[in-house]
mmCIF file of C-alpha atoms in Angstrom:
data_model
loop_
_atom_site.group_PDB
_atom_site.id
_atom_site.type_symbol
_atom_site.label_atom_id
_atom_site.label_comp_id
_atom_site.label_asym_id
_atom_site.label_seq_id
_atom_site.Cartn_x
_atom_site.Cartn_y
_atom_site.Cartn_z
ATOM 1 C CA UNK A 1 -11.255 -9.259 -14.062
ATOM 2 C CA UNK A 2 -10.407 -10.626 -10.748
ATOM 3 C CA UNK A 3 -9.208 -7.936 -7.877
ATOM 4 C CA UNK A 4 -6.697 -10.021 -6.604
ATOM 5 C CA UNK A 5 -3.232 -11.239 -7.695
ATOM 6 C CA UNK A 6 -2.026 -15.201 -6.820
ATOM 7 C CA UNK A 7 -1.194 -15.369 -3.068
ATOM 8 C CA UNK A 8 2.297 -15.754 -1.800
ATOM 9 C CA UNK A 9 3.267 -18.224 0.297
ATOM 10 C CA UNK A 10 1.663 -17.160 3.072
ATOM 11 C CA UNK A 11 -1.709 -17.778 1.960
ATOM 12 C CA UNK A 12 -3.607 -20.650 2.311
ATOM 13 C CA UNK A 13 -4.559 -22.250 -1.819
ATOM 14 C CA UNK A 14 -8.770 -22.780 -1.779
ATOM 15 C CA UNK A 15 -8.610 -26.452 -2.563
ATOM 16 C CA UNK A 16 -12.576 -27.834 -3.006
ATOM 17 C CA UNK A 17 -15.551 -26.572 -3.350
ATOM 18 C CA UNK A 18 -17.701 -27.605 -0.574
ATOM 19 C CA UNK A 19 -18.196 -25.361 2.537
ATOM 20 C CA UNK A 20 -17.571 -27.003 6.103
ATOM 21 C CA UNK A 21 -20.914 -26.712 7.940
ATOM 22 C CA UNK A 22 -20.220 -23.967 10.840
ATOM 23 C CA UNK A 23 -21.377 -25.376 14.488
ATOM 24 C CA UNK A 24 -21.719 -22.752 16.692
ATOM 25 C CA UNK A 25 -20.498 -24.724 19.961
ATOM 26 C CA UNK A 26 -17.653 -26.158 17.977
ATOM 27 C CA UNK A 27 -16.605 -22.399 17.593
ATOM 28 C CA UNK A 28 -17.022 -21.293 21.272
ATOM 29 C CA UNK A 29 -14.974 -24.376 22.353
ATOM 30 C CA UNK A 30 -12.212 -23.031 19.410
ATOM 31 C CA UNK A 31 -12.403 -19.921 20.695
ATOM 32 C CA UNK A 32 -11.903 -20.640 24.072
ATOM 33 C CA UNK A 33 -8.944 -22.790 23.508
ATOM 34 C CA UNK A 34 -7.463 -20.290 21.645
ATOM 35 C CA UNK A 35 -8.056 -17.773 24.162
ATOM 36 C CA UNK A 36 -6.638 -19.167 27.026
ATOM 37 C CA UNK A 37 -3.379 -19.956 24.693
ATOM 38 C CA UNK A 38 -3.255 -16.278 23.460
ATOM 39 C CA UNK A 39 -5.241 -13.626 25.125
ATOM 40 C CA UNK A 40 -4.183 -10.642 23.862
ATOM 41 C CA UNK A 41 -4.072 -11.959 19.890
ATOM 42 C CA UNK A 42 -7.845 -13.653 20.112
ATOM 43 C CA UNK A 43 -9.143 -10.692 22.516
ATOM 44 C CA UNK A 44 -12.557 -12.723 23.269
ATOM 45 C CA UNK A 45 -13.659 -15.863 24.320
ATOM 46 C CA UNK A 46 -16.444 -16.576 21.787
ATOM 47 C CA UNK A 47 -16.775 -15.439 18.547
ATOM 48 C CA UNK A 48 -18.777 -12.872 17.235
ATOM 49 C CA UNK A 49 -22.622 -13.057 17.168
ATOM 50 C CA UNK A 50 -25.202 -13.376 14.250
ATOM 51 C CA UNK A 51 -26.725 -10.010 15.260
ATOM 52 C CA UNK A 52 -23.336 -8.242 15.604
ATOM 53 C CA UNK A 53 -22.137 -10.115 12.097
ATOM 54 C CA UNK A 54 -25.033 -8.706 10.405
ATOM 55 C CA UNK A 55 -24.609 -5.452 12.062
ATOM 56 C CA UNK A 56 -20.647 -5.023 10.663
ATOM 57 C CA UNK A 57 -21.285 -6.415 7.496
ATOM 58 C CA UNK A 58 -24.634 -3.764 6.665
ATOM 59 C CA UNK A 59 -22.150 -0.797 6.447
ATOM 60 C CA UNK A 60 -19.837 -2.194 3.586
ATOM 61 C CA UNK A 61 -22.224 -1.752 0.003
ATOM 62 C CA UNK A 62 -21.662 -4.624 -2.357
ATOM 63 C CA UNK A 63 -21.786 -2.398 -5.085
ATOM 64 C CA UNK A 64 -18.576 -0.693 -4.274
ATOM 65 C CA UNK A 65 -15.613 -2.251 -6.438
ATOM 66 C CA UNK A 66 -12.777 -3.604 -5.262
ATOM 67 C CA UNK A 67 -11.920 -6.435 -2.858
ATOM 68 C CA UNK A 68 -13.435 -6.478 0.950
ATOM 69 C CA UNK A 69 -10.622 -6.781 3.499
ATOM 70 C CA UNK A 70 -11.597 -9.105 6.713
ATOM 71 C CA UNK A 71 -8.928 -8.791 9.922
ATOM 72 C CA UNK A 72 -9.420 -11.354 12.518
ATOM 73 C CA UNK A 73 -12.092 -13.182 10.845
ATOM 74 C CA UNK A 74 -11.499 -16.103 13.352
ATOM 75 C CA UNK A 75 -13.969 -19.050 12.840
ATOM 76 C CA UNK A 76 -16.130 -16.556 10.119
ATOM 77 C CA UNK A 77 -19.040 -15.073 11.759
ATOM 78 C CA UNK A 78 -18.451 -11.801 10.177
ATOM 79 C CA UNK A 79 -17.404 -13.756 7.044
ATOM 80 C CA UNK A 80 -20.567 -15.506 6.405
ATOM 81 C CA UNK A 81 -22.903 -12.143 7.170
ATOM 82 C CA UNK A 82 -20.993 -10.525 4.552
ATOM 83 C CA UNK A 83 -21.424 -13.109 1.527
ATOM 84 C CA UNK A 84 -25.275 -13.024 3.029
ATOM 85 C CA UNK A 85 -24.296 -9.080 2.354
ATOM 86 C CA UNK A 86 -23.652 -10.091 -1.405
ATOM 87 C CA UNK A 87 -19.951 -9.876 -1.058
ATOM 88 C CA UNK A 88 -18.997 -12.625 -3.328
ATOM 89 C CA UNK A 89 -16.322 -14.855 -1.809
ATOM 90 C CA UNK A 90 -13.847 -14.258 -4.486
ATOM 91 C CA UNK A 91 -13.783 -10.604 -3.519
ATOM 92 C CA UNK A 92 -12.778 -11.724 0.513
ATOM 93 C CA UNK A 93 -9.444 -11.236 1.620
ATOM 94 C CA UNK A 94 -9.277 -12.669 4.942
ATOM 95 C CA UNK A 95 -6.518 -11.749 7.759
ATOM 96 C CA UNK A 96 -5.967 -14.229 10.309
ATOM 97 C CA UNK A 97 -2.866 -14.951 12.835
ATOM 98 C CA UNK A 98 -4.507 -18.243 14.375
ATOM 99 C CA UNK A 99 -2.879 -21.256 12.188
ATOM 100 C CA UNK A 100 -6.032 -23.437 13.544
ATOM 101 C CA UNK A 101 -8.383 -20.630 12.200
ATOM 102 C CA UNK A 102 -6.830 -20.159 8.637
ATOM 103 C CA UNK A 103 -7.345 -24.057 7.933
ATOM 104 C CA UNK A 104 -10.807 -23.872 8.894
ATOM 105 C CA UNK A 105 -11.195 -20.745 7.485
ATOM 106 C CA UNK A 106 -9.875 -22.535 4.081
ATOM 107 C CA UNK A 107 -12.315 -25.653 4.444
ATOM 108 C CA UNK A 108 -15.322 -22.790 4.992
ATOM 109 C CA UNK A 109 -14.697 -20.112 2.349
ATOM 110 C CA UNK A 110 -12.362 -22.221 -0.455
ATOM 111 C CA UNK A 111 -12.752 -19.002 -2.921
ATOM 112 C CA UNK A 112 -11.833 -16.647 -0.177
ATOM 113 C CA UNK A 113 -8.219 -15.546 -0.392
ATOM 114 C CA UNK A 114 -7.132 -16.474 3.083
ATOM 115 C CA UNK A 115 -3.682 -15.187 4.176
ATOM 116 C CA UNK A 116 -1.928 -16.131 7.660
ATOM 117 C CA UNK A 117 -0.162 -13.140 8.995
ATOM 118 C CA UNK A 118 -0.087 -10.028 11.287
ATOM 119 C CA UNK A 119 -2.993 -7.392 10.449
ATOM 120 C CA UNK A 120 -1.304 -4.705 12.614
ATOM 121 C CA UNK A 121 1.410 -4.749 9.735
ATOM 122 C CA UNK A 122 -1.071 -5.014 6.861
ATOM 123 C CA UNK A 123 0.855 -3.859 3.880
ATOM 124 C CA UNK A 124 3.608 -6.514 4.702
ATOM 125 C CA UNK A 125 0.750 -9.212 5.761
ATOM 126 C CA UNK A 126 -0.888 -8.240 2.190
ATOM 127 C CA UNK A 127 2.209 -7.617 0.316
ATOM 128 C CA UNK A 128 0.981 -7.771 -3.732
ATOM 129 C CA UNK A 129 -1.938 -9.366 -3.484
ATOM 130 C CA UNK A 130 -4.233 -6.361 -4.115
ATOM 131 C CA UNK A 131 -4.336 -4.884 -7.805
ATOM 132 C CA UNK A 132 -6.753 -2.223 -7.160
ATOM 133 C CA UNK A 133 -8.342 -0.198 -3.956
ATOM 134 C CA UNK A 134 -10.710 -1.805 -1.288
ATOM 135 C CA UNK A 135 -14.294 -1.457 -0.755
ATOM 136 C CA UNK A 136 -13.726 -2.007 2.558
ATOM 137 C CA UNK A 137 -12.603 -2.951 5.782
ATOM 138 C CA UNK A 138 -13.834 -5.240 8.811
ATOM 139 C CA UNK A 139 -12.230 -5.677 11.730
ATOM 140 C CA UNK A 140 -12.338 -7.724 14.754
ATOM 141 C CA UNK A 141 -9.223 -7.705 16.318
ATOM 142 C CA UNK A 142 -9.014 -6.551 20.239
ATOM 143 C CA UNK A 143 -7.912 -3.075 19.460
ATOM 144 C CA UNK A 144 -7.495 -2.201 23.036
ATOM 145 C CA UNK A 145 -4.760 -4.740 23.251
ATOM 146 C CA UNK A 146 -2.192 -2.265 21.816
ATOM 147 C CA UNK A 147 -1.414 1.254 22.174
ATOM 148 C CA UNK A 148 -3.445 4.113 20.435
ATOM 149 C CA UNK A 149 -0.160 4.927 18.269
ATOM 150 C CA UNK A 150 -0.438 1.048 16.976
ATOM 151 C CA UNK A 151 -4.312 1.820 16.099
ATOM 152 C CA UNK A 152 -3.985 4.619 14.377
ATOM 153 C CA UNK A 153 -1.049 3.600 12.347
ATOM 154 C CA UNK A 154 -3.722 0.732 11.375
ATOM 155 C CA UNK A 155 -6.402 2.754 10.215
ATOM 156 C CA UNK A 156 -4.311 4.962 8.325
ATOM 157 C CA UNK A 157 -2.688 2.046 6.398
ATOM 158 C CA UNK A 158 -6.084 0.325 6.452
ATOM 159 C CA UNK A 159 -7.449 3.419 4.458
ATOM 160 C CA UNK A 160 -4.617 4.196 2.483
ATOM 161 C CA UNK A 161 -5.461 0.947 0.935
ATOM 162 C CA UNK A 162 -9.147 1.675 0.234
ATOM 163 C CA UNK A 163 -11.482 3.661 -1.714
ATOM 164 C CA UNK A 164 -11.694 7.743 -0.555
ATOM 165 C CA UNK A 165 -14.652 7.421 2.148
ATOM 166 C CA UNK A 166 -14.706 3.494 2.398
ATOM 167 C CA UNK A 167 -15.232 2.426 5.579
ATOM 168 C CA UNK A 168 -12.959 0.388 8.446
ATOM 169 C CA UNK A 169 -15.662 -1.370 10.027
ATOM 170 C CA UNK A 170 -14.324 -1.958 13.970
ATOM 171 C CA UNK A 171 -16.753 -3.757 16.909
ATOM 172 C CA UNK A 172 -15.676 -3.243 20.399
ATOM 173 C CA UNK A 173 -17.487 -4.458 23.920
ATOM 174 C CA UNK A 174 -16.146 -0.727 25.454
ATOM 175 C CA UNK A 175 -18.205 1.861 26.221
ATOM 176 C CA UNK A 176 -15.365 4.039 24.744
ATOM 177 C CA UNK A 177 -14.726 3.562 20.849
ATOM 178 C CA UNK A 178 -11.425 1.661 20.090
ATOM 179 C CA UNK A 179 -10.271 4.657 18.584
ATOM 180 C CA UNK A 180 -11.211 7.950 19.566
ATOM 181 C CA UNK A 181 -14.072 9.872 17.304
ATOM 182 C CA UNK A 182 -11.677 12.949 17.252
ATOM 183 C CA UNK A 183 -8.008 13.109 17.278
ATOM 184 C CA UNK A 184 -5.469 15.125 15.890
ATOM 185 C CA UNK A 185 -3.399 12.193 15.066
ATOM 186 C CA UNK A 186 -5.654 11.025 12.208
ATOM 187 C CA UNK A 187 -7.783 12.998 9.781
ATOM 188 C CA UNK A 188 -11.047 10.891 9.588
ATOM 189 C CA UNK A 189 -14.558 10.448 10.382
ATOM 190 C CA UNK A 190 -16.249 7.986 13.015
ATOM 191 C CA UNK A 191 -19.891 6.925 13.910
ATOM 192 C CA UNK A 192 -21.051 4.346 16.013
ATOM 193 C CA UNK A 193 -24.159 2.091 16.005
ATOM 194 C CA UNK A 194 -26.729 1.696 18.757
ATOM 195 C CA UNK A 195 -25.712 -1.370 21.542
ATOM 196 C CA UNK A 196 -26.231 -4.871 19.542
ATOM 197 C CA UNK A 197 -27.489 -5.920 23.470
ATOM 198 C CA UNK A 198 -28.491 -9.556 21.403
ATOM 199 C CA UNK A 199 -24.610 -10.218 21.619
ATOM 200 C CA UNK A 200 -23.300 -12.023 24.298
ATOM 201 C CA UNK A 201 -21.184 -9.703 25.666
ATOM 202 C CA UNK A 202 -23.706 -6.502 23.935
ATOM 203 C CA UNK A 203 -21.005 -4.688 21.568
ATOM 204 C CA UNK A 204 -21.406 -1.683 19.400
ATOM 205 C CA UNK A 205 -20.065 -1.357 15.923
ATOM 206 C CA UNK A 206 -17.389 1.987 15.037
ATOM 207 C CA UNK A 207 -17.316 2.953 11.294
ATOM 208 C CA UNK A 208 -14.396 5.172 10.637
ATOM 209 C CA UNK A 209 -13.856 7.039 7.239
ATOM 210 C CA UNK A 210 -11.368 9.529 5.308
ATOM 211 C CA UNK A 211 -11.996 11.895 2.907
#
């Protein structure tokens, strides 16, 4: 039985089955433009690296039930490392604001659901498209764009929506984690990876949890 209830309106409808080839300086030049039109929504100028995919994508388990959550998948670094994870694409819910990204998005991953919307307010963004808990959560939107309140209330709706212990996967370039490791605010658990110094800018990967 499928995870996943028909999209609203909002989402995009997987039409085809073949997957656009991605082209890694097609995707920089994407990025960029969309950077320079909305720097604090795209947070980065080039999209995240193989290394850094693979790194975010190792802490969610395939075997864990439920769908897999994406926000800001962008072009679909992080996308692709997780159906290389063994996330089947049926199981991806994918986040994005970017109009541009969402059709591409749709030509890449046509069994992903792909919904166009604003992850900060994910139970309206998602709305009834879930029919049981997540496995997960990966995130790559610039975190450091909005207040701490804004983050936490993010992670807290991000988890209420997941399994007990599943994980909200979060890169960052910092040195300081996106969200802090301890704060009275939230009642969860964080770790961090080593440096991922192969990514161009190096980034390190936060996994935060709640009983």
């Amino acid at each position: 039985m499928l995870p996943l209830r028909r999209p609203s309106a909002k989402a995009y409808a997987a039409t085809g089955s073949v997957r656009e080839r991605r082209e890694p300086l097609e995707d920089e030049a994407r990025f960029l433009r969309s950077w320079f039109e909305r720097p604090l929504v795209t947070g980065s100028v080039t999209p995240s690296g193989k290394m850094l995919a693979r790194m975010m994508a190792s802490y969610v388990d395939p075997r864990t039930p439920g769908p897999v959550i994406e926000l800001g998948p962008g072009t679909g670094p992080v996308t692709e490392a997780l159906i290389r994870r063994g996330i089947e694409q049926e199981r991806l819910v994918l986040v994005e604001y970017n109009p541009d990204f969402c059709k591409l998005l749709q030509k890449r991953f046509p069994r992903a659901t792909i919904l166009r919307g604003d992850a900060y307010n994910i139970h309206e963004t998602i709305g009834g498209i879930l029919t049981e808990k997540a496995a997960a959560t990966v995130s790559s939107l610039p975190l450091f764009t909005k207040p701490l309140e804004q983050r936490l209330d993010l992670l807290n709706a991000a988890h209420a929506l997941m399994h007990p212990s599943a994980p909200f996967v979060q890169f960052t370039y910092a040195v300081v984690p996106p969200i802090p490791a301890r704060c009275d605010a939230g009642s969860y658990t964080a770790s961090r990876s080593s440096r991922v110094w192969l990514n161009l800018p190096p980034a390190r990967v936060w996994v935060y949890r709640r009983p």
